[in-house]
Amino acid sequence: MRRARPGTAACGTAAERRAGGMHWLPAGLWLALGPLLWGCGLALQGGMLYPRESPSRERKELDGLWSFRADFSDNRRQGFEQQWYRAPLREWVNGVHVAEHEGGHLPFEADISKMVQTGPLSSCRITIAINNTLTPHTLPPGTILYKTDTSKYPKGYFVQNTNFDFFNYAGLHRSVLLYTTPTTYIDDITVTPGVDQDTGLVNYQIFIQGSEHFQLEVRLLDKEGKVVAQGTGGQGQLQVPSAYLWWPYLMHEHPAYLYSLEVRLTAQMAAGPVSDFYTLPVGIRTVAVTESQFLINGKPFYFHGVNKHEDADIRGKGFDWPLLVKDFNLLLWLGANALRTSHYPYAEEVMQLCDHSGIVVIDESPGVGIVLTQSYSNVSLQHHLEVMEELVRRDKNHPAVVMWSVANEPTSFLKPAGYYFKTLIAHTKALDPSRPVTFVTNSNFEADLGAPYVDVICVNSYYSWYHDYGHMEVIQLQLVTQFENWYRTYQKPIIQSEYGAETIAGFHQDPPLMFSEEYQKGLLEQYHVVLDQKRKEYVVGELIWNFADFMTDQSPQRAIGNKKGIFTRQRQPKGAAFLLRERYWKLANETSDHWSARKAQCLGNSLLT
């Protein structure tokens, strides 16, 4: 079978690409609209395994320059009305409509076996129509404002309004993939790890498409390629004596240990025997939450990390391997052990690097900017439930993912928010009972109607930045009050999920003034005094806003984007990066095996070069 899978897209645009001289295995071809759109969960039908080469599968990346044509018509429908996709752009293969998908950031795919021809001289045209228009019911939401004063604006003029602080890029941001499977194939694998004393447990469930008559062999291999456990059938439990556990970076001498789960399918079909092979990286670890602790493998874990964005100059939101490796080397240099995918799912390659380097992930949906009452409607809720299914389906097997975040800074004090988040969080827990669920709030602790349903309280606050401008002397009192109010009310562990200050690199002022590097450092130091007190009680993490400067919509409050990064948009350090590095390594040495963190620091912390 042949399948196609496209990457993130948006914006009244059509894109097309021809794939020539295709030599596929006799099977099915899938168009993998890879990293944009994908679709999960443990209770769902249909898989979204990452396309990998194997003895039974081929993969082709359609990277390079696509032919783009923007639709500037008033109704943005000209491309459909004039059938651009038939002339030489949803998704079409050789002019045939094969799939459509609502929402960015997560993958979707379509079986295109019947639409393509094979052979050295054959070609295949793939056309994708993409749209980044946001409505009150999309994720993230937005509104279209029509400017009707014809003395100021042309007829039909409108603007896209959003309630989030990052740029709404358009286009294909990640790879479009073509890959093959046999006619009977491994459709999905779900792995749930566990630990019983020193024995690692790998509970697996495998779903097959194409036939009900097949045999499955399952083997678990260690890093040296040695088989440590094996089984048969579509579900079971593999037991690994004296297992190497998956530990976060700086928490163990050997962090991020990954086994390989090899699955082999054999089926007897009318045309003869069929085989399929798929290998899934597996980390054995446990996650648990108490009233005051976050536990990984039964030991208290303290998040000291970053919020990020998929953003850089030149390529915008486009996926870029050198940039990703640079970012991870900076994370390791910083001594960070965690990141939050603010405010949308990142490329799956990011998740894979987190698995391999031990960077713990709070995996967030695109539920940002949920501000209007309309965005709590049943239509919006249904779409949000579907997005969480797609997110869990894609990322459920990544050991680095330790918690799901369903939203960022919603108006969770509005009356409809209670039912909305109760339903959304319960659904996410049903999809994946093995991980805690949260959303990130900036509402008042007494008014927040969604907080009762989360496992961990994640709070954003910007004391002495968005109010009390310049008065850093009030930060400690206000932060202590924040923590004590939330913990007294809910008796749940708390993460300071965002804090920071805007800083323009090279601006220096003494005494510290807003936007200077000294002010950013001084503000962080005030937060750290209180964090050091409360992490001994119930605070289980701190995530700086932001890892690097990033682009936003234009406004008088944003000087070419958001400047709260501790690195510039070009990944050069500001003074706060060195302050945070000193702190994170100090925390690592206090909360992990001392020799492990110190040895890693001496080795230079560059695991990806």
Coordinates of C-alpha atoms in Angstrom, one line a residue:
M1 CA 0.0 0.0 0.0
R2 CA 1.2 3.5 -0.7
R3 CA 0.5 6.3 1.7
A4 CA 1.2 10.1 1.8
R5 CA 1.6 12.1 4.9
P6 CA 2.0 16.0 4.8
G7 CA 3.5 18.5 7.2
T8 CA 2.1 21.6 8.8
A9 CA 0.3 23.9 6.6
A10 CA -1.9 27.0 6.5
C11 CA -3.2 30.1 4.7
G12 CA -5.3 30.3 1.5
T13 CA -2.5 28.8 -0.4
A14 CA -2.0 25.9 -2.8
A15 CA 1.2 23.9 -3.1
E16 CA 2.1 21.1 -5.4
R17 CA 5.0 18.7 -6.0
R18 CA 5.8 16.0 -8.5
A19 CA 7.4 12.8 -7.5
G20 CA 9.0 11.1 -10.5
G21 CA 10.5 7.7 -11.2
M22 CA 8.9 6.0 -8.2
H23 CA 10.0 2.4 -7.5
W24 CA 7.9 1.2 -4.6
L25 CA 7.6 -2.1 -2.9
P26 CA 4.5 -4.1 -4.1
A27 CA 2.3 -2.9 -1.3
G28 CA 0.4 0.3 -0.3
L29 CA 1.6 3.9 -0.5
W30 CA 0.6 6.5 2.1
L31 CA 0.9 10.2 1.8
A32 CA 2.3 11.3 5.1
L33 CA 1.3 14.9 5.7
G34 CA 3.8 14.5 8.3
P35 CA 4.5 16.7 11.0
L36 CA 1.6 19.1 10.6
L37 CA -1.3 17.2 10.9
W38 CA -1.3 13.7 12.3
G39 CA -3.6 12.0 14.2
C40 CA -4.7 8.3 18.8
G41 CA -5.0 7.3 21.8
L42 CA -5.1 4.2 23.6
A43 CA -8.8 3.8 23.2
L44 CA -8.9 4.7 19.5
Q45 CA -8.9 2.9 16.2
G46 CA -6.2 3.7 13.6
G47 CA -2.5 4.3 14.2
M48 CA 0.0 7.1 13.4
L49 CA 3.3 5.3 13.6
Y50 CA 6.3 7.5 12.6
P51 CA 7.2 6.4 9.0
R52 CA 10.4 4.4 9.2
E53 CA 12.4 2.4 6.6
S54 CA 12.4 -1.3 7.3
P55 CA 12.9 -4.5 5.2
S56 CA 9.2 -4.2 4.3
R57 CA 8.8 -0.4 4.1
E58 CA 10.1 2.4 2.0
R59 CA 10.0 6.1 2.8
K60 CA 10.5 9.1 0.5
E61 CA 10.7 12.7 1.8
L62 CA 9.3 15.3 -0.6
D63 CA 11.5 18.1 0.7
G64 CA 12.7 20.9 -1.5
L65 CA 10.9 23.7 -3.3
W66 CA 7.2 23.3 -3.8
S67 CA 5.2 25.4 -6.3
F68 CA 3.0 27.7 -4.3
R69 CA 0.1 29.8 -5.5
A70 CA -1.7 32.2 -3.1
D71 CA -5.4 32.7 -3.4
F72 CA -6.1 36.4 -2.9
S73 CA -9.7 36.4 -4.0
D74 CA -12.2 38.0 -1.7
N75 CA -13.7 34.7 -0.6
R76 CA -10.5 32.7 -0.8
R77 CA -12.3 30.1 -2.9
Q78 CA -10.9 30.8 -6.4
G79 CA -8.5 27.9 -6.2
F80 CA -11.4 25.5 -5.7
E81 CA -13.8 27.2 -8.1
Q82 CA -11.2 27.2 -10.9
Q83 CA -10.0 23.8 -9.9
W84 CA -6.3 24.7 -9.8
Y85 CA -5.5 21.2 -8.6
R86 CA -6.7 19.8 -12.0
A87 CA -4.7 22.3 -14.1
P88 CA -1.2 21.1 -13.5
L89 CA -4.0 22.3 -5.0
R90 CA -7.4 19.6 1.3
E91 CA -5.0 17.3 -0.7
W92 CA -5.2 15.9 -4.2
V93 CA -3.1 13.2 -5.9
N94 CA -3.1 13.5 -9.7
G95 CA -6.2 15.7 -9.4
V96 CA -8.2 13.3 -7.2
H97 CA -9.2 14.6 -3.7
V98 CA -8.0 12.1 -1.2
A99 CA -8.0 13.7 2.3
E100 CA -8.7 16.8 4.4
H101 CA -7.8 17.7 7.9
E102 CA -8.7 20.4 10.4
G103 CA -5.9 21.8 12.5
G104 CA -2.2 22.2 12.3
H105 CA 0.8 20.7 14.1
L106 CA -0.3 17.1 14.0
P107 CA 0.0 14.6 11.2
F108 CA -2.6 12.9 9.0
E109 CA -2.3 10.5 6.2
A110 CA -4.1 9.0 3.2
D111 CA -3.8 5.7 1.3
I112 CA -3.1 6.7 -2.3
S113 CA -2.3 3.3 -3.7
K114 CA -5.1 3.5 -6.3
M115 CA -4.1 7.0 -7.4
V116 CA -0.5 6.4 -8.5
Q117 CA 1.3 4.4 -11.1
T118 CA 4.7 2.9 -10.8
G119 CA 7.6 2.7 -13.2
P120 CA 10.8 4.6 -14.1
L121 CA 9.0 7.1 -16.3
S122 CA 5.9 7.7 -14.2
S123 CA 5.2 10.7 -12.1
C124 CA 2.8 11.7 -9.4
R125 CA 1.5 15.2 -8.7
I126 CA 0.5 15.9 -5.0
T127 CA -1.5 19.1 -4.4
I128 CA -2.3 20.5 -1.0
A129 CA -4.6 23.4 -0.3
I130 CA -3.8 25.0 3.0
N131 CA -5.4 27.7 5.1
N132 CA -4.3 29.4 8.4
T133 CA -7.5 31.3 8.9
L134 CA -8.5 31.0 12.6
T135 CA -12.2 31.1 13.9
P136 CA -13.6 30.9 17.4
H137 CA -13.9 27.2 16.9
T138 CA -10.4 26.3 15.6
L139 CA -7.3 25.5 17.8
P140 CA -5.9 28.0 18.3
P141 CA -9.0 30.2 18.0
G142 CA -9.2 33.6 16.4
T143 CA -11.6 36.0 14.7
I144 CA -11.9 37.8 11.4
L145 CA -12.5 41.5 11.6
Y146 CA -13.9 43.2 8.5
K147 CA -13.1 46.9 8.1
T148 CA -16.1 48.4 6.5
D149 CA -15.2 52.1 6.5
T150 CA -14.4 52.5 2.8
S151 CA -12.8 55.9 3.5
K152 CA -10.0 54.0 5.3
Y153 CA -10.0 50.5 3.9
P154 CA -10.5 48.9 0.5
K155 CA -13.8 47.1 -0.1
G156 CA -13.8 43.6 1.5
Y157 CA -10.7 44.4 3.7
F158 CA -10.3 42.3 6.8
V159 CA -7.7 41.3 9.4
Q160 CA -7.1 38.2 11.4
N161 CA -7.2 38.8 15.1
T162 CA -5.7 36.4 17.7
N163 CA -5.4 36.2 21.4
F164 CA -1.9 34.7 21.6
D165 CA 1.5 36.2 21.5
F166 CA 3.3 34.4 18.6
F167 CA 3.2 34.7 14.9
N168 CA 0.6 32.6 13.0
Y169 CA 2.8 31.3 10.2
A170 CA 1.4 29.8 7.0
G171 CA 2.6 27.1 4.7
L172 CA 4.1 23.6 4.9
H173 CA 6.3 23.7 8.0
R174 CA 7.4 20.0 8.1
S175 CA 8.1 17.3 5.6
V176 CA 5.6 15.6 3.3
L177 CA 6.4 11.9 3.3
L178 CA 5.5 9.1 1.0
Y179 CA 5.9 5.6 2.5
T180 CA 4.9 2.1 1.7
T181 CA 3.5 -0.8 3.7
P182 CA 2.6 -4.3 2.7
T183 CA -1.1 -5.0 2.0
T184 CA -1.3 -6.5 5.5
Y185 CA 0.7 -4.3 7.9
I186 CA 1.4 -3.1 11.4
D187 CA -1.0 -0.2 11.9
D188 CA -0.3 0.8 15.5
I189 CA 1.7 -0.1 18.6
T190 CA 0.9 1.1 22.1
V191 CA 3.5 0.6 24.8
T192 CA 2.9 1.2 28.5
P193 CA 6.1 0.7 30.6
G194 CA 6.2 -0.2 34.3
V195 CA 8.6 -1.3 37.0
D196 CA 8.3 -4.2 39.5
Q197 CA 11.3 -3.9 41.9
D198 CA 14.3 -4.3 39.5
T199 CA 12.2 -5.9 36.7
G200 CA 11.2 -3.6 33.8
L201 CA 7.8 -4.2 32.3
V202 CA 6.8 -3.4 28.7
N203 CA 3.1 -3.9 28.2
Y204 CA 2.3 -3.8 24.5
Q205 CA -0.7 -3.8 22.2
I206 CA -0.4 -4.1 18.4
F207 CA -3.0 -3.4 15.8
I208 CA -3.0 -4.9 12.3
Q209 CA -4.8 -3.8 9.1
G210 CA -5.4 -5.9 6.0
S211 CA -6.1 -9.3 7.4
E212 CA -7.4 -11.1 10.5
H213 CA -5.1 -14.1 9.9
F214 CA -1.5 -13.4 10.9
Q215 CA 1.2 -14.1 13.3
L216 CA 3.2 -11.6 15.4
E217 CA 6.6 -12.0 16.9
V218 CA 7.9 -9.3 19.4
R219 CA 11.4 -8.9 20.6
L220 CA 13.0 -6.3 22.9
L221 CA 16.6 -5.5 22.3
D222 CA 19.1 -3.5 24.4
K223 CA 21.5 -0.9 23.1
E224 CA 24.0 -3.6 22.2
G225 CA 21.4 -5.5 20.1
K226 CA 21.0 -8.3 22.6
V227 CA 17.5 -9.8 22.9
V228 CA 16.4 -9.3 26.5
A229 CA 12.7 -10.3 26.2
Q230 CA 10.4 -11.7 23.5
G231 CA 6.8 -12.6 23.0
T232 CA 4.1 -13.4 20.5
G233 CA 0.6 -12.2 19.7
G234 CA -1.1 -8.8 19.5
Q235 CA -0.8 -8.0 23.2
G236 CA 1.3 -9.0 26.1
Q237 CA 3.9 -8.1 28.7
L238 CA 7.6 -8.3 28.3
Q239 CA 9.6 -8.7 31.5
V240 CA 13.2 -7.4 31.6
P241 CA 15.2 -8.5 34.7
S242 CA 17.6 -5.8 36.0
A243 CA 16.3 -3.4 33.4
Y244 CA 18.0 -0.1 32.6
L245 CA 15.4 2.6 33.3
W246 CA 14.8 5.7 31.2
W247 CA 16.0 8.6 33.5
P248 CA 15.9 12.3 32.8
Y249 CA 19.1 14.2 31.9
L250 CA 21.4 14.8 35.0
M251 CA 19.3 12.5 37.2
H252 CA 21.4 9.3 36.5
E253 CA 24.8 8.2 35.2
H254 CA 23.1 6.7 32.1
P255 CA 20.1 8.9 31.3
A256 CA 17.7 8.3 28.5
Y257 CA 18.3 4.6 28.0
L258 CA 16.3 3.2 25.1
Y259 CA 15.5 -0.3 24.2
S260 CA 14.2 -1.3 20.7
L261 CA 10.9 -3.1 20.3
E262 CA 11.0 -5.1 17.1
V263 CA 7.7 -6.3 15.7
R264 CA 7.5 -8.8 12.9
L265 CA 4.2 -9.6 11.2
T266 CA 3.7 -12.6 8.9
A267 CA 0.4 -13.3 7.0
Q268 CA -0.5 -15.9 4.4
M269 CA -2.4 -14.1 1.6
A270 CA -3.9 -15.4 -1.6
A271 CA -1.0 -14.0 -3.5
G272 CA 1.5 -15.6 -1.1
P273 CA 3.2 -14.8 2.2
V274 CA 3.4 -11.2 3.4
S275 CA 5.7 -9.8 6.0
D276 CA 6.0 -6.4 7.8
F277 CA 8.6 -5.1 10.2
Y278 CA 8.5 -2.1 12.5
T279 CA 11.0 -1.1 15.2
L280 CA 9.9 1.2 18.0
P281 CA 12.3 2.9 20.6
V282 CA 11.1 2.1 24.1
G283 CA 12.0 3.7 27.4
I284 CA 11.1 1.9 30.7
R285 CA 10.1 4.4 33.3
T286 CA 7.2 5.3 35.6
V287 CA 5.5 8.6 36.4
A288 CA 3.4 9.4 39.5
V289 CA 2.1 12.5 41.3
T290 CA 1.5 13.0 45.0
E291 CA 0.1 16.0 46.9
S292 CA 3.5 17.6 46.8
Q293 CA 5.8 15.7 44.5
F294 CA 6.3 14.7 40.9
L295 CA 7.9 11.2 40.8
I296 CA 9.8 9.6 37.9
N297 CA 10.8 6.0 38.6
G298 CA 9.7 6.5 42.2
K299 CA 12.1 9.4 42.9
P300 CA 11.2 13.1 43.2
F301 CA 11.8 15.0 40.0
Y302 CA 12.2 18.8 39.8
F303 CA 11.6 20.4 36.4
H304 CA 14.2 23.0 35.7
G305 CA 13.8 23.9 32.1
V306 CA 12.4 26.1 29.4
N307 CA 9.4 27.1 27.3
K308 CA 10.2 27.2 23.6
H309 CA 8.7 28.1 20.2
E310 CA 9.2 26.5 16.8
D311 CA 10.6 29.8 15.5
A312 CA 13.8 31.3 14.1
D313 CA 14.8 34.0 11.6
I314 CA 15.0 33.1 7.9
R315 CA 13.1 29.8 8.2
G316 CA 10.3 31.0 10.5
K317 CA 8.5 27.9 11.7
G318 CA 10.0 25.6 9.1
F319 CA 11.7 22.5 10.5
D320 CA 15.5 22.7 10.4
W321 CA 17.8 19.9 11.7
P322 CA 20.9 22.1 12.3
L323 CA 18.8 24.6 14.3
L324 CA 17.2 21.7 16.3
V325 CA 20.7 20.3 17.1
K326 CA 21.9 23.7 18.1
D327 CA 18.9 24.2 20.4
F328 CA 19.4 20.9 22.1
N329 CA 23.1 21.5 22.6
L330 CA 22.2 24.8 24.3
L331 CA 19.6 23.0 26.5
L332 CA 22.3 20.5 27.6
W333 CA 24.8 23.3 28.2
L334 CA 22.2 25.2 30.2
G335 CA 21.6 22.2 32.5
A336 CA 17.9 22.1 31.5
N337 CA 16.1 18.8 32.1
A338 CA 12.7 19.8 30.8
L339 CA 10.8 21.7 28.1
R340 CA 7.2 22.5 27.5
T341 CA 5.9 22.5 23.9
S342 CA 4.4 25.9 24.2
H343 CA 1.8 26.3 22.7
Y344 CA 1.3 23.5 20.3
P345 CA 2.7 20.1 19.5
Y346 CA 6.2 20.3 18.1
A347 CA 7.7 18.2 15.3
E348 CA 8.0 14.5 16.2
E349 CA 11.7 14.7 15.6
V350 CA 11.8 17.1 18.6
M351 CA 10.1 14.3 20.7
Q352 CA 12.7 11.8 19.4
L353 CA 15.6 14.0 20.5
C354 CA 14.0 14.4 23.9
D355 CA 13.8 10.7 24.2
H356 CA 17.5 10.3 23.3
S357 CA 18.8 13.1 25.4
G358 CA 16.6 12.8 28.5
I359 CA 14.8 16.1 28.2
V360 CA 11.4 15.7 30.0
V361 CA 8.4 17.0 28.0
I362 CA 5.2 18.7 29.0
D363 CA 3.3 18.0 25.8
E364 CA 0.9 20.8 25.0
S365 CA -2.0 21.0 22.6
P366 CA -2.7 24.1 20.4
G367 CA -5.3 25.2 23.0
V368 CA -4.0 28.7 23.3
G369 CA -6.0 31.9 23.0
I370 CA -9.2 30.3 24.3
V371 CA -10.7 33.5 25.5
L372 CA -14.1 34.1 23.9
T373 CA -17.3 32.5 25.2
Q374 CA -17.9 31.0 21.7
S375 CA -14.6 29.0 22.1
Y376 CA -16.2 27.0 24.9
S377 CA -19.1 25.8 22.7
N378 CA -19.9 22.2 22.0
V379 CA -18.4 22.6 18.5
S380 CA -15.1 23.8 20.0
L381 CA -15.1 21.1 22.7
Q382 CA -15.6 18.4 20.1
H383 CA -12.7 19.6 18.0
H384 CA -10.5 19.9 21.1
L385 CA -11.3 16.3 22.1
E386 CA -10.3 15.2 18.6
V387 CA -7.0 17.2 18.8
M388 CA -6.2 15.5 22.1
E389 CA -6.9 12.1 20.5
E390 CA -4.4 13.0 17.7
L391 CA -1.8 14.2 20.1
V392 CA -1.9 11.2 22.4
R393 CA -2.0 8.9 19.3
R394 CA 1.2 10.4 18.0
D395 CA 3.2 10.9 21.2
K396 CA 1.9 8.1 23.6
N397 CA 5.1 6.0 23.1
H398 CA 7.6 8.7 23.9
P399 CA 9.2 8.1 27.3
A400 CA 10.2 11.8 27.5
V401 CA 6.6 12.8 27.5
V402 CA 5.5 12.8 31.2
M403 CA 2.5 15.0 31.2
W404 CA -0.2 16.3 28.8
S405 CA -1.2 20.0 28.8
V406 CA -4.6 20.6 27.2
A407 CA -4.4 24.4 27.1
N408 CA -2.5 27.6 27.9
E409 CA -4.0 30.6 29.7
P410 CA -7.6 30.1 28.9
T411 CA -10.3 32.3 30.4
S412 CA -10.9 29.4 32.9
F413 CA -13.0 31.7 35.2
L414 CA -15.8 31.9 32.6
K415 CA -18.8 29.7 33.6
P416 CA -18.6 27.3 30.6
A417 CA -14.9 26.6 31.4
G418 CA -15.8 24.2 34.2
Y419 CA -17.6 21.7 32.1
Y420 CA -15.3 22.2 29.2
F421 CA -12.1 21.4 31.1
K422 CA -13.7 18.6 33.2
T423 CA -14.7 16.9 30.0
L424 CA -11.5 17.5 28.2
I425 CA -9.2 16.4 31.0
A426 CA -11.4 13.3 31.7
H427 CA -11.2 12.3 28.0
T428 CA -7.4 12.8 27.9
K429 CA -7.0 10.6 31.0
A430 CA -9.2 7.9 29.4
L431 CA -7.0 8.0 26.3
D432 CA -3.8 7.6 28.5
P433 CA -4.3 6.7 32.1
S434 CA -0.5 6.4 32.6
R435 CA 0.3 10.2 32.6
P436 CA -0.9 13.2 34.6
V437 CA -2.9 15.9 32.8
T438 CA -2.7 19.7 33.3
F439 CA -3.4 23.0 31.7
V440 CA -1.5 26.2 32.2
T441 CA -3.4 29.0 34.0
N442 CA -3.0 32.7 34.7
S443 CA -6.4 33.0 36.4
N444 CA -7.1 33.8 40.0
F445 CA -6.9 30.7 42.2
E446 CA -10.4 31.3 43.6
A447 CA -12.0 31.9 40.2
D448 CA -10.4 29.1 38.2
L449 CA -13.1 26.6 37.3
G450 CA -10.7 24.1 35.5
A451 CA -8.1 23.8 38.2
P452 CA -10.0 21.2 40.3
Y453 CA -9.6 18.7 37.5
V454 CA -5.8 18.9 36.9
D455 CA -3.2 16.7 38.5
V456 CA -0.5 19.4 38.7
I457 CA -1.1 23.2 39.0
C458 CA 0.9 25.1 36.3
V459 CA 0.9 28.8 36.9
N460 CA 2.1 31.7 34.8
S461 CA 3.0 35.0 36.4
Y462 CA 5.0 38.1 35.4
Y463 CA 5.4 40.1 38.6
S464 CA 7.1 43.4 38.1
W465 CA 6.7 43.2 34.3
Y466 CA 3.1 43.5 33.3
H467 CA 2.3 45.4 36.5
D468 CA 4.3 47.1 39.2
Y469 CA 6.7 48.1 36.4
G470 CA 10.3 48.3 37.7
H471 CA 9.4 47.4 41.3
M472 CA 11.3 44.2 41.7
E473 CA 11.1 44.6 45.5
V474 CA 7.5 43.3 45.5
I475 CA 8.2 40.1 43.6
Q476 CA 9.0 37.9 46.6
L477 CA 5.9 38.8 48.5
Q478 CA 3.6 38.4 45.6
L479 CA 5.1 35.1 44.5
V480 CA 4.9 33.6 48.0
T481 CA 1.2 34.7 48.2
Q482 CA 0.6 33.1 44.8
F483 CA 2.1 29.7 45.8
E484 CA 0.4 29.6 49.2
N485 CA -3.0 30.5 47.8
W486 CA -2.9 27.8 45.2
Y487 CA -1.5 25.1 47.4
R488 CA -3.9 25.8 50.3
T489 CA -6.8 25.6 47.9
Y490 CA -5.9 22.5 45.9
Q491 CA -3.2 20.5 47.8
K492 CA -1.5 19.7 44.5
P493 CA 2.1 20.1 43.3
I494 CA 2.8 23.4 41.6
I495 CA 5.0 24.3 38.6
Q496 CA 6.0 27.9 37.9
S497 CA 5.3 27.3 34.2
E498 CA 6.2 30.8 32.9
Y499 CA 8.1 33.8 34.3
G500 CA 10.5 36.3 32.8
A501 CA 11.1 39.7 31.4
E502 CA 11.6 41.4 28.0
T503 CA 15.3 42.1 27.3
I504 CA 17.0 43.6 24.3
A505 CA 20.4 42.1 24.0
G506 CA 23.2 44.6 24.6
F507 CA 21.0 47.0 26.6
H508 CA 22.7 47.7 30.0
Q509 CA 21.5 50.0 32.8
D510 CA 22.6 50.5 36.4
P511 CA 20.3 50.7 38.3
P512 CA 18.4 48.0 36.3
L513 CA 15.7 49.4 34.0
M514 CA 13.1 47.4 32.1
F515 CA 14.4 45.9 28.9
S516 CA 18.0 45.9 30.1
E517 CA 19.9 42.7 30.6
E518 CA 20.4 43.7 34.3
Y519 CA 16.6 43.9 34.8
Q520 CA 16.0 40.4 33.4
K521 CA 18.7 39.0 35.6
G522 CA 17.5 40.8 38.7
L523 CA 13.9 39.7 38.1
L524 CA 14.9 36.1 37.8
E525 CA 17.0 36.3 40.9
Q526 CA 13.9 37.5 42.9
Y527 CA 11.9 34.6 41.6
H528 CA 14.6 32.1 42.5
V529 CA 14.7 33.2 46.2
V530 CA 11.1 32.1 46.6
L531 CA 11.4 29.0 44.3
D532 CA 14.3 27.8 46.5
Q533 CA 12.0 28.1 49.6
K534 CA 8.9 26.5 48.1
R535 CA 10.7 23.7 46.2
K536 CA 11.4 22.2 49.6
E537 CA 7.6 22.0 50.1
Y538 CA 5.4 21.6 47.1
V539 CA 6.8 23.5 44.1
V540 CA 8.1 20.8 41.6
G541 CA 9.4 22.9 38.8
E542 CA 10.3 26.2 37.1
L543 CA 10.2 26.9 33.3
I544 CA 11.7 30.1 32.0
W545 CA 9.8 32.2 29.4
N546 CA 11.4 31.9 27.0
F547 CA 14.3 29.9 25.6
A548 CA 14.8 32.3 22.7
D549 CA 13.3 35.5 21.3
F550 CA 10.6 34.8 18.8
M551 CA 8.4 36.6 16.2
T552 CA 4.9 37.9 17.1
D553 CA 2.2 40.0 15.4
Q554 CA 3.3 43.6 15.1
S555 CA 2.2 46.0 17.9
P556 CA 3.6 49.0 19.8
Q557 CA 4.4 46.5 22.7
R558 CA 6.6 44.3 20.5
A559 CA 9.9 45.5 19.1
I560 CA 10.3 43.0 16.2
G561 CA 8.9 40.1 18.3
N562 CA 8.9 39.0 21.9
K563 CA 12.3 39.6 23.6
K564 CA 11.8 37.5 26.7
G565 CA 14.3 34.9 25.5
I566 CA 17.5 34.1 27.4
F567 CA 19.0 33.6 24.0
T568 CA 18.4 35.9 21.0
R569 CA 16.4 34.7 18.0
Q570 CA 19.9 33.8 16.5
R571 CA 20.6 31.7 19.6
Q572 CA 23.2 34.0 21.1
P573 CA 23.2 34.2 25.0
K574 CA 22.1 37.1 27.0
G575 CA 23.4 37.6 30.5
A576 CA 20.4 35.7 32.0
A577 CA 21.5 32.6 30.2
F578 CA 24.6 32.4 32.3
L579 CA 22.7 33.1 35.4
L580 CA 20.2 30.3 34.6
R581 CA 23.0 27.9 33.7
E582 CA 24.6 28.4 37.1
R583 CA 21.3 27.8 38.8
Y584 CA 20.3 24.8 36.8
W585 CA 23.6 23.0 37.4
K586 CA 23.3 23.8 41.1
L587 CA 19.8 22.3 41.2
A588 CA 21.1 19.3 39.3
N589 CA 23.9 18.7 41.8
E590 CA 21.4 19.0 44.7
T591 CA 18.6 16.8 43.3
S592 CA 20.5 14.1 41.5
D593 CA 23.5 11.8 42.1
H594 CA 26.3 14.3 42.6
W595 CA 28.8 12.5 40.5
S596 CA 26.4 12.3 37.6
A597 CA 25.7 16.0 37.2
R598 CA 29.3 17.1 37.9
K599 CA 30.7 14.6 35.5
A600 CA 28.3 15.6 32.8
Q601 CA 29.2 19.3 33.3
C602 CA 32.9 18.5 33.0
L603 CA 32.3 16.6 29.7
G604 CA 30.8 19.7 28.1
N605 CA 27.2 18.6 27.9
S606 CA 27.2 18.3 24.1
L607 CA 25.6 15.0 23.4
L608 CA 24.5 15.7 19.9
T609 CA 27.7 16.7 18.2

